[in-house]
Short mmCIF file of C-alpha atoms and ligand atoms in Angstrom, two decimals:
data_model
loop_
_atom_site.label_atom_id
_atom_site.label_comp_id
_atom_site.label_asym_id
_atom_site.label_seq_id
_atom_site.Cartn_x
_atom_site.Cartn_y
_atom_site.Cartn_z
CA MET A 165 0.63 150.65 -68.28
CA ASP A 166 4.36 150.83 -68.48
CA GLN A 167 5.18 147.83 -66.30
CA PRO A 168 8.16 145.94 -67.65
CA CYS A 169 7.20 142.67 -69.29
CA PHE A 170 9.84 140.42 -67.84
CA PHE A 171 9.66 136.93 -66.42
CA ARG A 172 8.09 137.01 -62.96
CA GLY A 173 9.11 133.74 -61.29
CA ARG A 174 7.59 134.96 -58.03
CA ARG A 175 4.05 134.62 -59.42
CA LEU A 176 4.06 130.87 -58.87
CA ARG A 177 5.65 131.11 -55.44
CA ARG A 178 3.12 133.42 -53.84
CA THR A 179 1.19 131.04 -51.61
CA PRO A 180 1.79 127.63 -50.02
CA THR A 181 -0.88 126.13 -52.28
CA MET A 182 0.67 127.65 -55.39
CA ARG A 183 4.05 126.26 -54.40
CA ALA A 184 2.61 122.83 -53.62
CA ILE A 185 0.91 122.64 -57.01
CA PHE A 186 4.00 123.54 -58.99
CA ARG A 187 6.51 121.55 -56.94
CA GLU A 188 8.54 119.41 -59.32
CA HIS A 189 9.88 116.75 -56.97
CA HIS A 190 8.55 114.93 -53.93
CA VAL A 191 9.97 112.48 -51.42
CA ARG A 192 7.70 109.52 -50.80
CA PRO A 193 8.13 106.66 -48.31
CA GLU A 194 8.85 104.25 -51.15
CA ASP A 195 11.80 106.39 -52.20
CA LEU A 196 13.66 105.57 -48.99
CA MET A 197 15.61 102.49 -47.96
CA MET A 198 16.65 102.24 -44.31
CA PRO A 199 19.98 100.60 -43.41
CA TYR A 200 20.09 98.39 -40.29
CA PHE A 201 23.01 96.86 -38.41
CA VAL A 202 22.20 93.43 -36.99
CA VAL A 203 24.51 91.74 -34.51
CA ASP A 204 25.03 88.02 -33.93
CA THR A 205 24.77 87.93 -30.13
CA ASP A 206 23.37 85.84 -27.31
CA ASP A 207 22.04 89.01 -25.71
CA GLN A 208 18.72 89.45 -27.47
CA THR A 209 18.13 92.73 -25.61
CA LEU A 210 21.16 94.28 -27.36
CA ARG A 211 20.42 97.77 -28.60
CA LYS A 212 23.76 99.52 -28.65
CA PRO A 213 23.77 103.17 -29.68
CA ILE A 214 26.25 104.04 -32.41
CA GLU A 215 27.96 107.03 -30.87
CA ALA A 216 28.94 108.75 -34.10
CA MET A 217 25.45 108.27 -35.57
CA PRO A 218 22.90 109.57 -33.03
CA GLY A 219 19.61 107.66 -33.32
CA GLN A 220 21.21 104.59 -34.94
CA PHE A 221 21.87 101.29 -33.16
CA GLN A 222 23.54 97.94 -33.42
CA LEU A 223 20.62 95.58 -32.89
CA SER A 224 20.14 91.97 -31.86
CA LEU A 225 17.81 89.93 -34.04
CA ASP A 226 14.90 90.46 -31.64
CA GLU A 227 15.58 94.19 -31.38
CA LEU A 228 15.87 94.45 -35.17
CA ASP A 229 12.49 92.76 -35.45
CA ARG A 230 10.95 95.30 -33.04
CA GLN A 231 12.66 98.27 -34.69
CA VAL A 232 11.56 97.23 -38.17
CA GLY A 233 8.05 96.53 -36.93
CA ARG A 234 7.73 100.11 -35.70
CA ALA A 235 9.14 101.48 -38.95
CA VAL A 236 6.84 99.36 -41.10
CA ALA A 237 3.88 100.64 -39.08
CA LEU A 238 5.00 104.15 -40.03
CA GLY A 239 5.21 103.22 -43.70
CA LEU A 240 8.73 101.91 -44.29
CA ARG A 241 8.83 100.06 -47.62
CA SER A 242 12.42 98.82 -47.84
CA CYS A 243 15.54 98.22 -45.81
CA ILE A 244 19.11 97.05 -46.35
CA LEU A 245 20.89 94.81 -43.87
CA PHE A 246 24.48 94.90 -42.63
CA GLY A 247 25.68 92.10 -40.37
CA LEU A 248 28.12 91.92 -37.47
CA PRO A 249 29.20 88.29 -37.02
CA LYS A 250 30.40 86.71 -33.76
CA VAL A 251 33.65 85.60 -35.34
CA LYS A 252 35.71 87.10 -38.15
CA ASP A 253 38.30 85.24 -40.20
CA ALA A 254 40.62 85.80 -43.15
CA ARG A 255 38.06 84.50 -45.68
CA GLY A 256 35.03 86.29 -44.22
CA SER A 257 33.17 82.99 -43.93
CA GLY A 258 30.38 84.54 -41.83
CA ALA A 259 29.27 86.44 -44.93
CA TYR A 260 28.13 83.29 -46.75
CA ALA A 261 27.26 81.00 -43.82
CA PRO A 262 23.74 79.64 -44.44
CA ASP A 263 22.88 80.44 -40.80
CA GLY A 264 24.87 83.70 -40.71
CA ILE A 265 23.39 86.68 -38.94
CA VAL A 266 22.17 88.42 -42.08
CA GLN A 267 20.67 85.20 -43.45
CA ARG A 268 18.75 84.70 -40.18
CA ALA A 269 17.67 88.35 -40.16
CA ILE A 270 16.31 88.06 -43.71
CA ARG A 271 14.26 84.98 -42.78
CA ARG A 272 12.89 86.68 -39.68
CA LEU A 273 11.97 89.93 -41.43
CA LYS A 274 10.43 88.28 -44.49
CA GLU A 275 8.35 86.03 -42.26
CA ARG A 276 7.16 88.92 -40.08
CA TYR A 277 6.88 91.67 -42.73
CA PRO A 278 6.36 89.96 -46.09
CA ASP A 279 5.62 93.22 -47.93
CA LEU A 280 8.83 94.91 -46.79
CA LEU A 281 11.52 94.83 -49.48
CA VAL A 282 14.57 93.37 -47.76
CA ALA A 283 17.83 94.10 -49.55
CA THR A 284 21.26 92.99 -48.39
CA ASP A 285 24.69 94.46 -48.58
CA VAL A 286 27.00 91.94 -50.22
CA CYS A 287 30.59 92.40 -49.07
CA LEU A 288 33.20 90.71 -46.93
CA CYS A 289 34.57 93.63 -44.90
CA GLU A 290 32.30 93.11 -41.88
CA TYR A 291 33.34 89.44 -41.82
CA THR A 292 37.09 89.50 -42.47
CA ASP A 293 39.52 89.80 -39.55
CA HIS A 294 41.60 92.28 -41.58
CA GLY A 295 38.56 94.41 -42.44
CA HIS A 296 39.08 94.50 -46.21
CA CYS A 297 36.30 93.84 -48.70
CA GLY A 298 37.89 90.71 -50.15
CA LEU A 299 40.73 88.21 -49.89
CA LEU A 300 44.30 89.30 -49.29
CA ARG A 301 47.36 87.44 -50.42
CA GLN A 302 49.13 85.69 -47.57
CA ASP A 303 51.19 88.07 -45.45
CA ASP A 304 49.84 91.07 -47.34
CA THR A 305 49.97 94.21 -45.25
CA SER A 306 49.19 96.69 -48.00
CA GLY A 307 45.49 95.84 -48.19
CA GLU A 308 45.59 95.25 -51.93
CA VAL A 309 42.68 92.84 -52.24
CA SER A 310 43.02 89.94 -54.68
CA ASN A 311 40.25 90.61 -57.15
CA ASP A 312 39.41 87.36 -58.92
CA PRO A 313 39.64 84.94 -55.98
CA THR A 314 37.20 87.23 -54.10
CA LEU A 315 34.46 87.03 -56.75
CA ASN A 316 33.43 83.49 -55.92
CA LEU A 317 32.95 84.36 -52.25
CA LEU A 318 30.85 87.41 -53.09
CA ALA A 319 28.70 85.27 -55.37
CA LYS A 320 28.31 82.68 -52.61
CA THR A 321 27.26 85.45 -50.23
CA ALA A 322 24.66 86.80 -52.65
CA VAL A 323 23.23 83.31 -53.29
CA SER A 324 23.00 82.62 -49.54
CA HIS A 325 21.06 85.88 -49.10
CA ALA A 326 18.70 85.02 -51.94
CA ALA A 327 18.23 81.52 -50.51
CA ALA A 328 17.23 83.09 -47.19
CA GLY A 329 14.62 85.17 -49.01
CA ALA A 330 16.32 88.49 -49.80
CA ASP A 331 14.39 90.56 -52.35
CA MET A 332 17.50 92.25 -53.74
CA VAL A 333 21.26 91.94 -53.31
CA ALA A 334 23.61 94.90 -53.34
CA PRO A 335 27.34 94.26 -53.86
CA SER A 336 29.39 97.08 -52.32
CA ASP A 337 32.90 95.63 -52.61
CA MET A 338 34.01 97.35 -55.85
CA MET A 339 35.83 94.28 -57.19
CA ASP A 340 35.97 94.19 -60.99
CA GLY A 341 33.61 91.66 -62.52
CA ARG A 342 31.59 90.94 -59.41
CA VAL A 343 28.18 91.83 -60.80
CA GLY A 344 28.54 89.31 -63.63
CA GLU A 345 29.77 86.61 -61.25
CA ILE A 346 26.88 87.28 -58.85
CA ARG A 347 24.28 87.38 -61.62
CA GLN A 348 25.49 84.07 -63.02
CA ALA A 349 25.57 82.40 -59.60
CA LEU A 350 22.07 83.66 -58.75
CA ASP A 351 20.72 82.39 -62.06
CA GLU A 352 22.38 79.00 -61.70
CA ALA A 353 20.90 78.64 -58.21
CA GLY A 354 17.44 79.42 -59.58
CA PHE A 355 17.22 83.01 -58.33
CA THR A 356 16.73 84.61 -61.71
CA GLN A 357 14.09 86.92 -60.21
CA VAL A 358 16.38 88.51 -57.62
CA PRO A 359 17.69 91.88 -58.84
CA VAL A 360 21.23 93.14 -58.33
CA MET A 361 21.62 96.72 -57.15
CA SER A 362 25.30 97.46 -57.67
CA TYR A 363 27.26 100.03 -55.76
CA ALA A 364 28.44 101.04 -59.21
CA VAL A 365 30.03 104.42 -58.51
CA LYS A 366 31.45 104.11 -55.03
CA TYR A 367 34.19 106.45 -53.97
CA ALA A 368 36.96 105.98 -51.40
CA SER A 369 35.33 108.62 -49.23
CA ALA A 370 36.12 110.15 -45.86
CA PHE A 371 32.36 110.50 -45.34
CA TYR A 372 32.21 106.79 -44.40
CA GLY A 373 33.94 107.38 -41.05
CA PRO A 374 30.97 106.85 -38.69
CA PHE A 375 29.83 103.72 -40.60
CA ARG A 376 33.04 101.96 -39.70
CA GLU A 377 32.14 102.28 -36.02
CA ALA A 378 28.61 101.08 -36.82
CA ALA A 379 29.65 98.04 -38.84
CA GLU A 380 32.99 97.50 -37.06
CA SER A 381 34.53 97.19 -40.51
CA ALA A 382 37.52 99.53 -40.47
CA PRO A 383 40.52 98.00 -42.28
CA LYS A 384 43.23 96.97 -39.82
CA PHE A 385 45.90 98.22 -42.22
CA GLY A 386 46.04 99.91 -45.60
CA ASP A 387 42.95 101.56 -47.02
CA ARG A 388 40.37 100.92 -49.72
CA ARG A 389 41.78 103.22 -52.39
CA THR A 390 42.97 100.36 -54.58
CA TYR A 391 39.39 99.23 -55.15
CA GLN A 392 37.04 102.15 -54.38
CA MET A 393 37.06 105.06 -56.82
CA ASP A 394 39.25 108.12 -56.61
CA PRO A 395 36.96 111.00 -55.58
CA PRO A 396 38.08 113.45 -58.30
CA ASN A 397 37.04 111.07 -61.11
CA ALA A 398 33.75 111.50 -62.95
CA ARG A 399 34.23 109.91 -66.42
CA GLU A 400 35.54 106.81 -64.69
CA GLY A 401 32.21 106.58 -62.88
CA LEU A 402 30.40 106.25 -66.19
CA ARG A 403 32.74 103.41 -67.17
CA GLU A 404 32.13 101.67 -63.83
CA ALA A 405 28.37 101.99 -64.25
CA GLN A 406 28.53 100.77 -67.86
CA ALA A 407 30.54 97.72 -66.78
CA ASP A 408 27.99 96.82 -64.09
CA ILE A 409 25.10 97.29 -66.51
CA ASP A 410 26.84 95.08 -69.09
CA GLU A 411 27.24 92.43 -66.40
CA GLY A 412 23.57 92.50 -65.51
CA ALA A 413 23.01 95.13 -62.81
CA ASP A 414 19.33 96.11 -62.42
CA VAL A 415 19.91 99.26 -60.35
CA ILE A 416 23.07 101.38 -60.25
CA MET A 417 24.07 103.29 -57.15
CA VAL A 418 26.16 106.35 -56.38
CA LYS A 419 27.88 106.52 -52.98
CA PRO A 420 28.30 108.87 -51.10
CA GLY A 421 25.27 111.01 -51.92
CA MET A 422 25.29 114.77 -51.50
CA PRO A 423 28.94 115.40 -52.38
CA TYR A 424 28.35 113.37 -55.57
CA LEU A 425 24.99 114.66 -56.80
CA ASP A 426 26.73 115.43 -60.09
CA MET A 427 27.33 111.70 -60.57
CA ILE A 428 23.65 110.94 -60.01
CA ILE A 429 22.75 113.38 -62.78
CA ARG A 430 25.42 111.96 -65.08
CA LEU A 431 24.17 108.42 -64.56
CA ARG A 432 20.55 109.50 -64.89
CA GLU A 433 21.33 111.13 -68.23
CA ALA A 434 23.58 108.38 -69.57
CA PHE A 435 21.55 105.28 -68.67
CA ASP A 436 17.96 104.11 -68.54
CA LEU A 437 18.32 102.02 -65.41
CA PRO A 438 17.02 103.14 -62.02
CA VAL A 439 19.63 105.09 -60.08
CA ALA A 440 20.04 104.81 -56.32
CA ALA A 441 21.94 107.16 -54.02
CA TYR A 442 23.46 106.35 -50.65
CA GLN A 443 23.34 109.23 -48.20
CA VAL A 444 26.17 107.89 -46.07
CA SER A 445 26.93 107.94 -42.38
CA GLY A 446 29.08 111.07 -42.46
CA GLU A 447 26.36 113.04 -44.22
CA TYR A 448 23.85 111.90 -41.59
CA SER A 449 26.18 112.57 -38.67
CA MET A 450 27.03 116.09 -39.83
CA VAL A 451 23.35 117.02 -39.90
CA LYS A 452 22.74 115.44 -36.49
CA ALA A 453 25.77 117.15 -34.95
CA ALA A 454 24.95 120.59 -36.33
CA ALA A 455 21.33 120.19 -35.23
CA ALA A 456 22.40 119.10 -31.73
CA ASN A 457 24.34 122.36 -31.51
CA GLY A 458 21.32 124.34 -32.58
CA TRP A 459 23.10 125.48 -35.75
CA ILE A 460 20.58 124.14 -38.25
CA ASP A 461 16.95 123.04 -38.36
CA GLU A 462 17.34 119.27 -38.50
CA ALA A 463 13.97 118.40 -40.05
CA ALA A 464 14.25 121.09 -42.70
CA VAL A 465 17.80 120.13 -43.64
CA MET A 466 16.86 116.46 -43.77
CA LEU A 467 13.93 117.13 -46.10
CA GLU A 468 15.96 119.44 -48.28
CA SER A 469 18.78 116.90 -48.60
CA LEU A 470 16.41 114.02 -49.44
CA THR A 471 14.65 116.19 -52.02
CA ALA A 472 18.01 117.03 -53.59
CA PHE A 473 18.46 113.36 -54.47
CA LYS A 474 15.08 113.26 -56.17
CA ARG A 475 15.86 116.47 -58.07
CA ALA A 476 19.16 114.99 -59.23
CA GLY A 477 17.26 111.99 -60.60
CA ALA A 478 17.60 109.20 -58.03
CA GLU A 479 14.74 106.70 -57.78
CA LEU A 480 15.88 105.29 -54.47
CA ILE A 481 17.69 106.87 -51.53
CA LEU A 482 19.48 104.73 -48.99
CA THR A 483 19.41 106.89 -45.88
CA TYR A 484 19.66 106.69 -42.11
CA PHE A 485 16.98 109.40 -42.09
CA ALA A 486 14.32 107.04 -43.48
CA GLU A 487 12.70 106.44 -40.08
CA ASP A 488 12.98 110.12 -39.10
CA PHE A 489 11.28 111.07 -42.35
CA LEU A 490 8.43 108.66 -41.69
CA ARG A 491 7.98 109.91 -38.12
CA LEU A 492 7.91 113.50 -39.32
CA ARG A 493 5.37 112.60 -41.97
CA ALA A 494 3.18 110.83 -39.42
CA GLN A 495 3.29 113.90 -37.17
CA ALA A 496 2.42 116.18 -40.09
CA GLN A 497 -0.55 113.97 -40.88
CA GLY A 498 -1.67 114.16 -37.29
CA GLY A 499 -1.07 110.48 -36.74
CA ASN A 500 0.73 109.23 -33.69
CA SER A 501 4.30 108.13 -33.95
ZN1 ZN B 746 33.19 96.20 -47.92
#
């Protein structure tokens, strides 16, 4: 017996059962939040494919209802809504209109699927004619959003979502002080039970490209680098998260996802709050495009990427793959999809 007595990691990898038993992380349906784009339109049959995001659509209210119904039947537990209003203006008034498209969508979904957690994106960029996430000074062409005057409108938006029945609001604007303003407004309006999931560590990322087609929210001029974070910065992300926590955030998010897994780990280690990750449009589209070319195994890459978020420490993953994951799971279980 002169076999070397070294660590043999392969022992626990020998069979599928062995691997299943010792697997450290799992993706479950409740880990995934599906984003939807709902359009204010008279055409209730609208189901417009988003070219840069194969499998994703801009949906009328009726079509959203049908789409969500199918997803809930497959096990979807939560979604986040983005709205495309009929009219945009300088103050993004569609964002906080009591009968705005997102407000109506919340009411419809909560009535039809009461157990589905309906979260909302709180921002102005889909509702402003200039496409920025807040108010601009008159004649501004640089896109440097006025921070403090924007806060009140974000708070109004969050309250209008809560009033329509939203289970959670998620400010994505990256204005300073917005979580505190939103928390206070929610509490004053009697919505003390509605949590705030802040896009705490959100970078000015090129991975958002396809989303801007989906949400028709590209800035008409300038860019978002004066309010979203500079991608090379990590310590700053901890300060951003700390600020949002101090202001009352219940969940802190990192966006984008895969290129910023390090930030998920940093937040996970630094704070006790749940951490969410947003696997953004560009991440989704790259997988879809490579798969369409036959270069990668789409299902395997999807699963591996979702699992990476769990391994990094995220409790919740916002992902356009949520429905695909549920369909795959149904097939694996022999159910029909
Ligand atoms: Zn925005």
